[in-house]
CSV table of C-alpha atoms and ligand atoms in Angstrom, one decimal:
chain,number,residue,atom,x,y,z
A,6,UNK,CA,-155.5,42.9,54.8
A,7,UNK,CA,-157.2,39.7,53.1
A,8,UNK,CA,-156.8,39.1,49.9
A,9,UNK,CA,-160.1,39.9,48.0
A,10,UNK,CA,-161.6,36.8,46.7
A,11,UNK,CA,-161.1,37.1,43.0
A,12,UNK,CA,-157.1,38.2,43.2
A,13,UNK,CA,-155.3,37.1,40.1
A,14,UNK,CA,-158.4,35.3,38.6
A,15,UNK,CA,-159.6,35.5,35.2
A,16,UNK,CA,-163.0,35.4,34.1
A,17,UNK,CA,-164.4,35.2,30.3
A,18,UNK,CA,-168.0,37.0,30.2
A,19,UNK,CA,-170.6,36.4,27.7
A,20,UNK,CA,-173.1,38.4,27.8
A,21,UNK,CA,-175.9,37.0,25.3
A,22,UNK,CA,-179.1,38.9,24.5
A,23,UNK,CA,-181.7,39.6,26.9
A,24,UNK,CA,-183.0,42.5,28.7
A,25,UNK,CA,-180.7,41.2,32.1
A,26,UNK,CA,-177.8,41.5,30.2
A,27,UNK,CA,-177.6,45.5,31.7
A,28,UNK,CA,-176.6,43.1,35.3
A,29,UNK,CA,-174.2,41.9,33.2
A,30,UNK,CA,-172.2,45.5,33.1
A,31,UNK,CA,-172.6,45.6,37.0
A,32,UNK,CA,-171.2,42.0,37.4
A,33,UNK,CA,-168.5,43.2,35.6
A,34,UNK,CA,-167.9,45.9,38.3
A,35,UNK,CA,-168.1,43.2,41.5
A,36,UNK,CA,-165.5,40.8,40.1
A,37,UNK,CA,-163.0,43.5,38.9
A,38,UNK,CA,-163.8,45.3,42.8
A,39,UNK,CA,-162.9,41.4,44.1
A,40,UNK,CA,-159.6,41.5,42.0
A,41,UNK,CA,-160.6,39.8,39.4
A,42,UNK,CA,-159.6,40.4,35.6
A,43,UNK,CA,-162.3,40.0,33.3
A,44,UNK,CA,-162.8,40.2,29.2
A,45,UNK,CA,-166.1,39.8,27.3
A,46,UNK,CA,-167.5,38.5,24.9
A,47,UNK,CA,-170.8,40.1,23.5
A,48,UNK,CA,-173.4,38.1,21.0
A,49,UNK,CA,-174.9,39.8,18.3
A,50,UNK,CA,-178.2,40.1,20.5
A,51,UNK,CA,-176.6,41.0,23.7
A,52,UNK,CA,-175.5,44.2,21.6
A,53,UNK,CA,-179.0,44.9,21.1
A,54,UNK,CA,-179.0,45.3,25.0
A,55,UNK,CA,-175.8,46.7,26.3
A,56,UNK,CA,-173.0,48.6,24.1
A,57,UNK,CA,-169.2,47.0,23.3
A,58,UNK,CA,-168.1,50.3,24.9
A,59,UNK,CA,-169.7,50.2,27.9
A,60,UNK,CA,-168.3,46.8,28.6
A,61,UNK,CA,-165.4,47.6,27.1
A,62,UNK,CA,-164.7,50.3,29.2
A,63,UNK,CA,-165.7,48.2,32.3
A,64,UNK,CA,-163.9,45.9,31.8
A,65,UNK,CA,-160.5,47.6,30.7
A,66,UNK,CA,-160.4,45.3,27.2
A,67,UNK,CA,-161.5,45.7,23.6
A,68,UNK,CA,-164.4,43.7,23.6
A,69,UNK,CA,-164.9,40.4,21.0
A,70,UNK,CA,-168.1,40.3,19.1
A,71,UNK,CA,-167.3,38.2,16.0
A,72,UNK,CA,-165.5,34.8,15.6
A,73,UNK,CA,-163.7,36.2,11.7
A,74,UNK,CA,-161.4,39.1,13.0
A,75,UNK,CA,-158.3,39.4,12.2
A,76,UNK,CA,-157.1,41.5,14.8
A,77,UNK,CA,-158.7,39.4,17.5
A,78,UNK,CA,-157.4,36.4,16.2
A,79,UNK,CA,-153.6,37.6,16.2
A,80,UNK,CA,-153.8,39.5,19.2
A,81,UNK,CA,-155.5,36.3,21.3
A,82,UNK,CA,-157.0,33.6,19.4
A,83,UNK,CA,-160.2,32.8,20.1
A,84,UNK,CA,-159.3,29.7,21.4
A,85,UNK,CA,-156.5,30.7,23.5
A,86,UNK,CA,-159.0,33.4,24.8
A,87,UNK,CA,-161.5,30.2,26.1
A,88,UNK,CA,-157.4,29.1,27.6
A,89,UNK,CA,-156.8,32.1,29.6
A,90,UNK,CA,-159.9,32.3,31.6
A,91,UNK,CA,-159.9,30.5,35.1
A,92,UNK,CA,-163.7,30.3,34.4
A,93,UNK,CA,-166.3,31.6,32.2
A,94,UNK,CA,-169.4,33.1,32.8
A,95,UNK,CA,-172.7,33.2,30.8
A,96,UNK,CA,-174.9,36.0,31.9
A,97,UNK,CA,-177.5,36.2,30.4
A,98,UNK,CA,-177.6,32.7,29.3
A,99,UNK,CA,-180.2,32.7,26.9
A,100,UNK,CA,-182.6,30.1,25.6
A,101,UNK,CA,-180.8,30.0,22.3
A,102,UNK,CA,-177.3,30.0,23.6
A,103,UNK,CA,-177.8,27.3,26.1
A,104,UNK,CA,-179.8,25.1,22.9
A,105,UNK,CA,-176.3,25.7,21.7
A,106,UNK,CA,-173.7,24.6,24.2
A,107,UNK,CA,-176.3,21.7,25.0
A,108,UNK,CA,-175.8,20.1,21.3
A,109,UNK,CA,-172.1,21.1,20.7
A,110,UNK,CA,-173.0,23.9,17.9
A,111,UNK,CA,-170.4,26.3,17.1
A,112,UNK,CA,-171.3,28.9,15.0
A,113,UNK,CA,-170.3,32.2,16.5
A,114,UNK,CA,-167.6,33.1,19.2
A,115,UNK,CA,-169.6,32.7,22.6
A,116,UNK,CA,-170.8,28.8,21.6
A,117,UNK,CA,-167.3,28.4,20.0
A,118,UNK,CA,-166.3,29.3,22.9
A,119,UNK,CA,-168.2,27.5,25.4
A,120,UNK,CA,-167.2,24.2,23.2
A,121,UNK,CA,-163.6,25.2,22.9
A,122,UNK,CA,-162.8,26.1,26.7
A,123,UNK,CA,-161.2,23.8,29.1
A,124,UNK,CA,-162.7,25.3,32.3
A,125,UNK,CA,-165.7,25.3,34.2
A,126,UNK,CA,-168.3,27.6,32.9
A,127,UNK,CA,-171.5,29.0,34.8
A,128,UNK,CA,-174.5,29.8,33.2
A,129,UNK,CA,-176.9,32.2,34.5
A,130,UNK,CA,-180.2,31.7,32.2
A,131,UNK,CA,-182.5,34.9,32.0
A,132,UNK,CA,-185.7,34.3,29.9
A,133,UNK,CA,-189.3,34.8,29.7
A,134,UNK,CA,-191.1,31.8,32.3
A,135,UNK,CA,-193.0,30.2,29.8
A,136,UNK,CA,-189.0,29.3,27.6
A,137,UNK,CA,-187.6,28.7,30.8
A,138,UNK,CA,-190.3,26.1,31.7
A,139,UNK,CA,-190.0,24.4,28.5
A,140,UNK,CA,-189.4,20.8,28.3
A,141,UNK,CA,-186.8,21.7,25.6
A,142,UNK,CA,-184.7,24.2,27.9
A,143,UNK,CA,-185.2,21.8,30.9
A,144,UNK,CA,-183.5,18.9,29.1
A,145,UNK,CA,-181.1,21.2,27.9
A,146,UNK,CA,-179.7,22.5,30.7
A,147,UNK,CA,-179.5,18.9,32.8
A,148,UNK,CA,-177.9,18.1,29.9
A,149,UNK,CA,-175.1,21.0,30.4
A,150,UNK,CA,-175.1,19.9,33.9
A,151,UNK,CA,-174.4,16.4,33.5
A,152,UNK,CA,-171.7,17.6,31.3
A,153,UNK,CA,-170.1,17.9,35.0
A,154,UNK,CA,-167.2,15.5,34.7
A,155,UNK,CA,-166.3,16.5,31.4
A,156,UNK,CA,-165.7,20.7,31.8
A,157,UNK,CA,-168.2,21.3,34.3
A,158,UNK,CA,-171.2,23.8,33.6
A,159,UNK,CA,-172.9,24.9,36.4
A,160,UNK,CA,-176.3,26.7,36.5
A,161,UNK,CA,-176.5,29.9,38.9
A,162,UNK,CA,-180.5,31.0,38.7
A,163,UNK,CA,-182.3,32.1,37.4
A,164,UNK,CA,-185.1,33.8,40.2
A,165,UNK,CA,-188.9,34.1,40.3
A,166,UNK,CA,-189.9,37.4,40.5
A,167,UNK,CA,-191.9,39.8,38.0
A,168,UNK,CA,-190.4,39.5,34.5
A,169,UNK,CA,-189.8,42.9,32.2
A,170,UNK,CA,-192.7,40.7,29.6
A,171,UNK,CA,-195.1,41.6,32.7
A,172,UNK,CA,-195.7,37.6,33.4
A,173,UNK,CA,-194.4,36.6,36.8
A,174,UNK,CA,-192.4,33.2,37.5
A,175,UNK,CA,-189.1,31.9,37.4
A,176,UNK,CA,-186.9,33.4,34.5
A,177,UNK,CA,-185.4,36.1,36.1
A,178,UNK,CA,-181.5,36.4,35.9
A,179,UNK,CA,-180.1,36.1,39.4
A,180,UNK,CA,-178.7,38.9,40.9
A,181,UNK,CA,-175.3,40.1,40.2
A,182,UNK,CA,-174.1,39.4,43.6
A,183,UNK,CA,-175.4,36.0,43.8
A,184,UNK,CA,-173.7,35.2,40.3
A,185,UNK,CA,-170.5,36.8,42.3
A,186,UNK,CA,-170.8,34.1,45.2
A,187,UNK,CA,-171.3,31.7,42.8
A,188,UNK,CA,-168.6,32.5,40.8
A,189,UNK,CA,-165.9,32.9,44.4
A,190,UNK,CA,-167.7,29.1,45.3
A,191,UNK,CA,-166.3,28.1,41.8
A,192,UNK,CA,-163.1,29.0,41.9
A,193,UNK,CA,-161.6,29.0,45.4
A,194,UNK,CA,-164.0,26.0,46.2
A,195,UNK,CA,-161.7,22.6,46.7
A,196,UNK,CA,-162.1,22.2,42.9
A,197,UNK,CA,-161.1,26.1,42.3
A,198,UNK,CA,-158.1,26.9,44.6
A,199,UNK,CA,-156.8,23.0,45.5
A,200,UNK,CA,-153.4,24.1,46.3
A,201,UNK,CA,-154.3,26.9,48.8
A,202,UNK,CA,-152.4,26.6,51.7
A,203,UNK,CA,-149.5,24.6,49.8
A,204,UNK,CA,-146.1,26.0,49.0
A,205,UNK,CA,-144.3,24.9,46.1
A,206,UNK,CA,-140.5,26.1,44.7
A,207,UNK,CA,-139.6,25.6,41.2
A,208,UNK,CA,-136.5,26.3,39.4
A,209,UNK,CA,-136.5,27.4,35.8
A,210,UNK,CA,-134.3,29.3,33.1
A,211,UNK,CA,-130.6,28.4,32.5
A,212,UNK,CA,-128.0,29.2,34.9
A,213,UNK,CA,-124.7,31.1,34.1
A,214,UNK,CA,-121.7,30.0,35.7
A,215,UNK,CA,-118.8,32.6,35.3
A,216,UNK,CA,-115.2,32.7,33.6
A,217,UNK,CA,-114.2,36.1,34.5
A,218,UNK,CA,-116.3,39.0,35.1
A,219,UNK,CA,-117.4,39.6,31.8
A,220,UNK,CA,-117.5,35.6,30.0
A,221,UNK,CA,-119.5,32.8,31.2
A,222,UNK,CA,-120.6,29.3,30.3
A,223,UNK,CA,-124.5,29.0,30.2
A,224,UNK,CA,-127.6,27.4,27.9
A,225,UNK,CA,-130.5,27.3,25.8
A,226,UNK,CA,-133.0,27.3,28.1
A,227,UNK,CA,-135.6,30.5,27.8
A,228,UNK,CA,-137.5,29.4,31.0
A,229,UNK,CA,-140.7,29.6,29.3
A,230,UNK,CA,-141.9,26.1,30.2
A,231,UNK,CA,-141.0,26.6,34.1
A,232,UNK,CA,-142.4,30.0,34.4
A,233,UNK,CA,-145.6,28.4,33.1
A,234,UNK,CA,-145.4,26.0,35.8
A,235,UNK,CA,-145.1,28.7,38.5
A,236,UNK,CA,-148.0,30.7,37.1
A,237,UNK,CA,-150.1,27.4,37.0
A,238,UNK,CA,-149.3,26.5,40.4
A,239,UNK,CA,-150.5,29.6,41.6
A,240,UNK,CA,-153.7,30.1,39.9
A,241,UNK,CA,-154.6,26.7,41.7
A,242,UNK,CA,-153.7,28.8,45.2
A,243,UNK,CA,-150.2,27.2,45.9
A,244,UNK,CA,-147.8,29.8,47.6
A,245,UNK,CA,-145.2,29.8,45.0
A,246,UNK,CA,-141.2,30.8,45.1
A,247,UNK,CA,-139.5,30.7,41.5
A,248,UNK,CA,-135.9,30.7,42.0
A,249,UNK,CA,-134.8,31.7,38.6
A,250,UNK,CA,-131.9,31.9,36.3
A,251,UNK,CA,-131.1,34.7,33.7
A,252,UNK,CA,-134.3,34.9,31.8
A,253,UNK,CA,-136.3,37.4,29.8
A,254,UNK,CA,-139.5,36.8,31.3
A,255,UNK,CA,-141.6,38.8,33.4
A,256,UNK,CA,-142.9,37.6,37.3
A,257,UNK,CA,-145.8,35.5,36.5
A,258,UNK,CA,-148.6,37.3,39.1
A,259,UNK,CA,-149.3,35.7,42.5
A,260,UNK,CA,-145.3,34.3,42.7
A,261,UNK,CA,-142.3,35.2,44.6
A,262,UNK,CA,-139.0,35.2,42.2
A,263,UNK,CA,-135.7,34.8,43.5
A,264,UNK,CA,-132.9,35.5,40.6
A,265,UNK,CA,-130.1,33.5,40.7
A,266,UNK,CA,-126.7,32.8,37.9
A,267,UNK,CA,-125.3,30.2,39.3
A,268,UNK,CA,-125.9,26.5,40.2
A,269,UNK,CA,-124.3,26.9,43.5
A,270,UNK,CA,-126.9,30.2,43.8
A,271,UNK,CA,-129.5,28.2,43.0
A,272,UNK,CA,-128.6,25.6,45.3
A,273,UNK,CA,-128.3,27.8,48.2
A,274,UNK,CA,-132.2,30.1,46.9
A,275,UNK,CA,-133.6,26.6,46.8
A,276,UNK,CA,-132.9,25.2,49.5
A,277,UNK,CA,-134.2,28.6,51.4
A,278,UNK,CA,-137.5,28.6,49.8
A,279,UNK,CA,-138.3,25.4,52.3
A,280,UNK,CA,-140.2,23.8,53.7
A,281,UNK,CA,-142.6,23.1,50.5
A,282,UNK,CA,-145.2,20.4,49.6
A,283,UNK,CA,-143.6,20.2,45.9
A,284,UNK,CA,-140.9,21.3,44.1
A,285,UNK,CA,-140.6,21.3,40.4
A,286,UNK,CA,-137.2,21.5,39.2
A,287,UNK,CA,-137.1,22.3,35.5
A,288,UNK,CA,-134.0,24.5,35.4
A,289,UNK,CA,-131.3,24.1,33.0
A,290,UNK,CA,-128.4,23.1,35.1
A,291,UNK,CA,-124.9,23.7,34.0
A,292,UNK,CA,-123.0,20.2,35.0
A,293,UNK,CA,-119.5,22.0,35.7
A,294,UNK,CA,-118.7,25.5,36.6
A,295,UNK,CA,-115.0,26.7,36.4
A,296,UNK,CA,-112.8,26.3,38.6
A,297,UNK,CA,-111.1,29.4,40.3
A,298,UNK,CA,-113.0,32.0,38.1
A,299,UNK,CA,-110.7,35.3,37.2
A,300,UNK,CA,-111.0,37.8,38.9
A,301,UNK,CA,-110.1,40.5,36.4
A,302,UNK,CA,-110.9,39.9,32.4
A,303,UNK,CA,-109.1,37.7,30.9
A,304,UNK,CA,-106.9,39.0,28.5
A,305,UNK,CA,-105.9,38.0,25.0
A,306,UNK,CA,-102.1,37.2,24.9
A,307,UNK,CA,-99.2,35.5,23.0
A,308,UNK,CA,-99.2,32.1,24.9
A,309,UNK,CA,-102.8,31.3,23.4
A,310,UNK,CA,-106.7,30.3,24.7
A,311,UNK,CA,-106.9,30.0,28.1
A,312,UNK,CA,-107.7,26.5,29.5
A,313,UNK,CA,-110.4,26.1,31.8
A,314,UNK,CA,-110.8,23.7,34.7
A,315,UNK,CA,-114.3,22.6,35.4
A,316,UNK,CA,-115.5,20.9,38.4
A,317,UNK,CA,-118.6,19.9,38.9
A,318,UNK,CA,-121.7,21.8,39.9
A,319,UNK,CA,-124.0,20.4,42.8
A,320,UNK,CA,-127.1,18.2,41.9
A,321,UNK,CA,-130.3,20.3,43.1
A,322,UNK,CA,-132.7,17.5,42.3
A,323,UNK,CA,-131.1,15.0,44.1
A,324,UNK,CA,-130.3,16.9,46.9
A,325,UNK,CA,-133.6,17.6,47.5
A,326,UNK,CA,-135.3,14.0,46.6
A,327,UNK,CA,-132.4,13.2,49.6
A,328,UNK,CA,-134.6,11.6,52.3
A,329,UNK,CA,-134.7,14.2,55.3
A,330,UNK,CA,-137.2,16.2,57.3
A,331,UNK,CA,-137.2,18.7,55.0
A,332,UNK,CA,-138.0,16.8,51.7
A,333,UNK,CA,-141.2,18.3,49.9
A,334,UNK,CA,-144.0,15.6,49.4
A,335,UNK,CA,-143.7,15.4,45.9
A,336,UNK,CA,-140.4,16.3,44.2
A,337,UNK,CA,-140.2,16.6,40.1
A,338,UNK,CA,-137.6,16.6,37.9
A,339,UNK,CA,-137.2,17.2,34.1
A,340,UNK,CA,-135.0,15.1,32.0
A,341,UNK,CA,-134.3,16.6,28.3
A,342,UNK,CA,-133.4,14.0,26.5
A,343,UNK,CA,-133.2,13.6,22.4
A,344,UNK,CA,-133.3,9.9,22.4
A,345,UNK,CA,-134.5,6.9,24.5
A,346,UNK,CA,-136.7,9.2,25.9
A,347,UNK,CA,-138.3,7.0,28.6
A,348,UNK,CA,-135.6,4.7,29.5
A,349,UNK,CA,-133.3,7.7,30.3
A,350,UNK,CA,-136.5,9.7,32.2
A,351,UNK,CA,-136.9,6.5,33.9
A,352,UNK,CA,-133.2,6.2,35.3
A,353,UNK,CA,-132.9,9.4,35.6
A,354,UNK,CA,-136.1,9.3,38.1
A,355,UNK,CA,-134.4,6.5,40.2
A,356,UNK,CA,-130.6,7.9,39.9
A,357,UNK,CA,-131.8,11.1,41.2
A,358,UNK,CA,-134.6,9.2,43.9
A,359,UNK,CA,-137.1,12.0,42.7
A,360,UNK,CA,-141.0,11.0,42.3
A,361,UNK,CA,-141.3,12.4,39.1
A,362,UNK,CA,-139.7,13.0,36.0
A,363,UNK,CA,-141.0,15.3,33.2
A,364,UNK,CA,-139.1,13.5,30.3
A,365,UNK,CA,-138.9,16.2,27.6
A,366,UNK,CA,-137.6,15.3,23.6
A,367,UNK,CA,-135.9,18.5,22.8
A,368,UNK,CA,-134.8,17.2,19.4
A,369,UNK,CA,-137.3,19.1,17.7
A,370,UNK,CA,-137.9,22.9,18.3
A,371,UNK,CA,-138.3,23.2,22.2
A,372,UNK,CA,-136.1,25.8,22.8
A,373,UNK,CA,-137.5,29.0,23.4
A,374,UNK,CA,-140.6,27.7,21.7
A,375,UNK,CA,-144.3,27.8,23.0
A,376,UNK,CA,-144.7,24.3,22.0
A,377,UNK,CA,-143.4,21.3,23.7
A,378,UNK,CA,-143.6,17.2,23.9
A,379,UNK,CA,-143.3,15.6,27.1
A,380,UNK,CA,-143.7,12.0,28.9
A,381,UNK,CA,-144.6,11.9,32.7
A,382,UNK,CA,-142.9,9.2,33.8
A,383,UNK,CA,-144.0,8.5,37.4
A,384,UNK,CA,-143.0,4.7,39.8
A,385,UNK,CA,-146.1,3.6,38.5
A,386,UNK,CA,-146.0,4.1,34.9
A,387,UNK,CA,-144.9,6.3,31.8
A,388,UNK,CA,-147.7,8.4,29.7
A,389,UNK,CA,-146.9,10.4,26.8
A,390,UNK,CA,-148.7,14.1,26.5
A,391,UNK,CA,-149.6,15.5,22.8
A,392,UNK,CA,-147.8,18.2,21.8
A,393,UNK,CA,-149.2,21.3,23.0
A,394,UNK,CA,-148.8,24.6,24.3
A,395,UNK,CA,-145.8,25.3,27.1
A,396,UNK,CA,-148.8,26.9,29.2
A,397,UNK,CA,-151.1,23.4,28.4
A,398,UNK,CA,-148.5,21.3,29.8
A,399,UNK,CA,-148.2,23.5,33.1
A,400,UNK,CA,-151.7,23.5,33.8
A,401,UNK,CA,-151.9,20.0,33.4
A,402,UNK,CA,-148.9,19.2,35.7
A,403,UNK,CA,-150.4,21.3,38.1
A,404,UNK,CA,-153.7,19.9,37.9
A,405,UNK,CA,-151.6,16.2,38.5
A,406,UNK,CA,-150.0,17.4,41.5
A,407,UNK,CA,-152.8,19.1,43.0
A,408,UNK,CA,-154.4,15.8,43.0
A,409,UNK,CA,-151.5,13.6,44.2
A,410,UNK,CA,-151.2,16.6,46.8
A,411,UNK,CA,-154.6,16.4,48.0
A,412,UNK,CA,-155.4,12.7,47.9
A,413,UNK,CA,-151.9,12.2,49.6
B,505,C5P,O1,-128.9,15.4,35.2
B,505,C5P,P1,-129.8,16.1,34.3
B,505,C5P,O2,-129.4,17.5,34.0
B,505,C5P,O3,-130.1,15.4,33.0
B,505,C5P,O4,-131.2,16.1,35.1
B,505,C5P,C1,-132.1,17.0,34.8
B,505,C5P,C2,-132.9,17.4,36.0
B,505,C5P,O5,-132.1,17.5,37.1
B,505,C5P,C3,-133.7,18.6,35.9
B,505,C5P,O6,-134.8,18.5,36.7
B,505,C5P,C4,-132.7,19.7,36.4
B,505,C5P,O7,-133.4,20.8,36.9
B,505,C5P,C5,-132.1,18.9,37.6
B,505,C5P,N1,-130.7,19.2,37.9
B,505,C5P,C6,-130.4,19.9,39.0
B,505,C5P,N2,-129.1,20.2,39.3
B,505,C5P,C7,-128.1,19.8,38.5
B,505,C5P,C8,-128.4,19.2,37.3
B,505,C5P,C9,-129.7,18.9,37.0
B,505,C5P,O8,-131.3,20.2,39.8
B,505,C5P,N3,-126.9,20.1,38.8
């Protein structure tokens, strides 16, 4: 069966004040029938129009009205809500909140919002003609459209047609299903899905080489920061395979996880998920496993600790930077480093003949953290990122090599 079109996407709604805004409640109901997850946001005058519970209900999520509450802010900040949408969606886009998002003012949590997101947004206006007609609105919204380059706000609507004033003209909010297939042209257009039809593999988490059946040698990693990747990937459409080590995490949606311990598992899960277009490899690989690992527990005793041969483990990344007809186009690597940052990404990135390296300074707080500071280090040059959020740096990895993938 295909895939309906909104599978794994996230939309933000705000539904502002207006007499459409009861489409709103049956938009709601298209894009959670396409697959789509969806949270809203209501204004102070769109609950003059429709009730938190109904959309609440709808939509399966406590609904956000207010930019000051606590509870909000601690379960998902408001913020990190305008993060977690693939897109959001203004419908009705009033007069008023339009005027807003046109001149940057932020003073409640839908223009907050619309300032604070990172994604495209579409507005569908809903007004009376004669506002909609206005020079003021006009200017406005081709000034939210020319915003294109910068997040991207495009305009669905609205229709002519008889207006609930009584006055007839253009002002109407388009129809639920038209905001639908504007919305599904949004997001799996080539700027919304730019990795479908790509396959990517990425390695992440630590990996736990064995002593005996119950010891082993393993690290720090959590995973977090490849996990992140592999969700990002696949909200931009890539077919993704996440060959894991022990972790805590949970399967980010839309990918295929294969768990692993060991490098040499690893290795081998890796090197299965092939073909692929990219591969991120941001495991934690141990250097050395042990050699001639016990088979029974190894037991306490007179004659002292044990001593343990290592050899070495195989190198992932530059086996599969390795020219051959199964090298992926693009093929990442990470390099933690806590000094020299850049000259050791940089060596590392021609040592290992990868085409990227993700240089990481893990001498502050990186492990197991949200947060993290990296340098993409690339043939051409070096750039260092802010620090930001694990699932910031993802999605703008991703959004690098969906562009390298597609220009390539
Ligand atoms: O050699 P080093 O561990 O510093 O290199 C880090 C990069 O190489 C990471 O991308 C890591 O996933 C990868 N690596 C690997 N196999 C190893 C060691 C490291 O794939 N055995």
């Amino acid at each position: 069966m295909a895939q309906a079109p909104l599978t794994s996407r996230k939309i933000l709604l705000i539904v502002g004040g207006g007499i459409a805004a009861y489409k709103a409640l049956e938009l709601v109901r298209l894009i959670r029938k396409a697959g789509g997850e969806v949270q809203a946001v209501l204004t102070a005058a769109g609950a003059e129009f429709v009730t938190p519970l109904s959309l609440a209900a709808l939509t399966g999520h406590p609904v956000r009205q207010t930019l000051f509450m606590p509870e909000d802010e601690t379960s998902m900040g408001h913020i990190e809500l305008s993060r977690w949408a693939d897109l959001i969606v203004v419908a009705p886009a009033t007069a008023g909140l339009i005027a807003k998002a046109a001149n940057g003012l932020a003073d409640d949590l839908a223009s907050t919002t619309l300032i604070a997101t990172d994604k495209k947004t579409l507005l569908a206006p809903a007004m009376n003609v004669r506002m909609w007609l206005h020079p003021a609105v006009q200017a406005n919204v081709e000034r939210l459209k020319g915003f294109d380059g910068f997040h991207g706000m495009a305009v669905v609507g609205p229709d002519d047609g008889e207006m609930a004033c009584g006055e007839y003209g253009p002002g109407r909010m388009a129809e639920p299903a038209a905001i639908m297939d504007a919305i599904v042209r949004l997001l799996d257009g080539p700027d919304g899905r730019p990795l479908s039809g790509k396959r990517a593999v990425v390695t992440a988490g630590p990996t736990f080489e064995a002593i005996d059946p119950v010891r082993g040698l393993t690290n720090r990693s959590s995973g977090k920061q490849g996990y992140a990747i592999a969700a990002a990937l696949a909200d931009l459409g890539a077919e993704v395979t996440l060959v894991s080590g022990p972790t805590a995490l949970a399967v980010p949606v839309g990918v295929t996880r294969i768990d692993v311990e060991s490098a040499v598992e690893m290795q081998r899960a890796t090197h299965a998920a092939l073909p692929a277009d990219v591969a991120v490899l941001s495991a934690a690989v141990a250097d050395w496993r042990v050699d001639g690992v016990a088979s029974g527990k190894i037991k306490k005793g007179p004659g002292g600790p044990p001593t343990l041969a290592l050899i070495e483990n195989p190198d992932i990344l530059a086996g599969l930077a390795a020219p051959g007809p199964n090298r992926p186009t693009l093929v990442i690597g990470f390099a933690a480093e806590t000094s020299d940052l850049e000259t050791n990404a940089r060596s590392k990135l021609s040592r290992k003949g990868c085409d990227w390296i993700v240089g990481n300074d893990v001498s502050d707080d990186v492990f197991g953290s949200d947060g993290n500071t990296v340098m993409l280090v690339t043939r051409e040059g070096a750039e260092t990122w802010p620090r930001q959020s694990k699932a910031e740096i993802a999605r703008a990895l991703a959004a690098r090599i969906a562009d390298h993938l597609t220009k390539a």
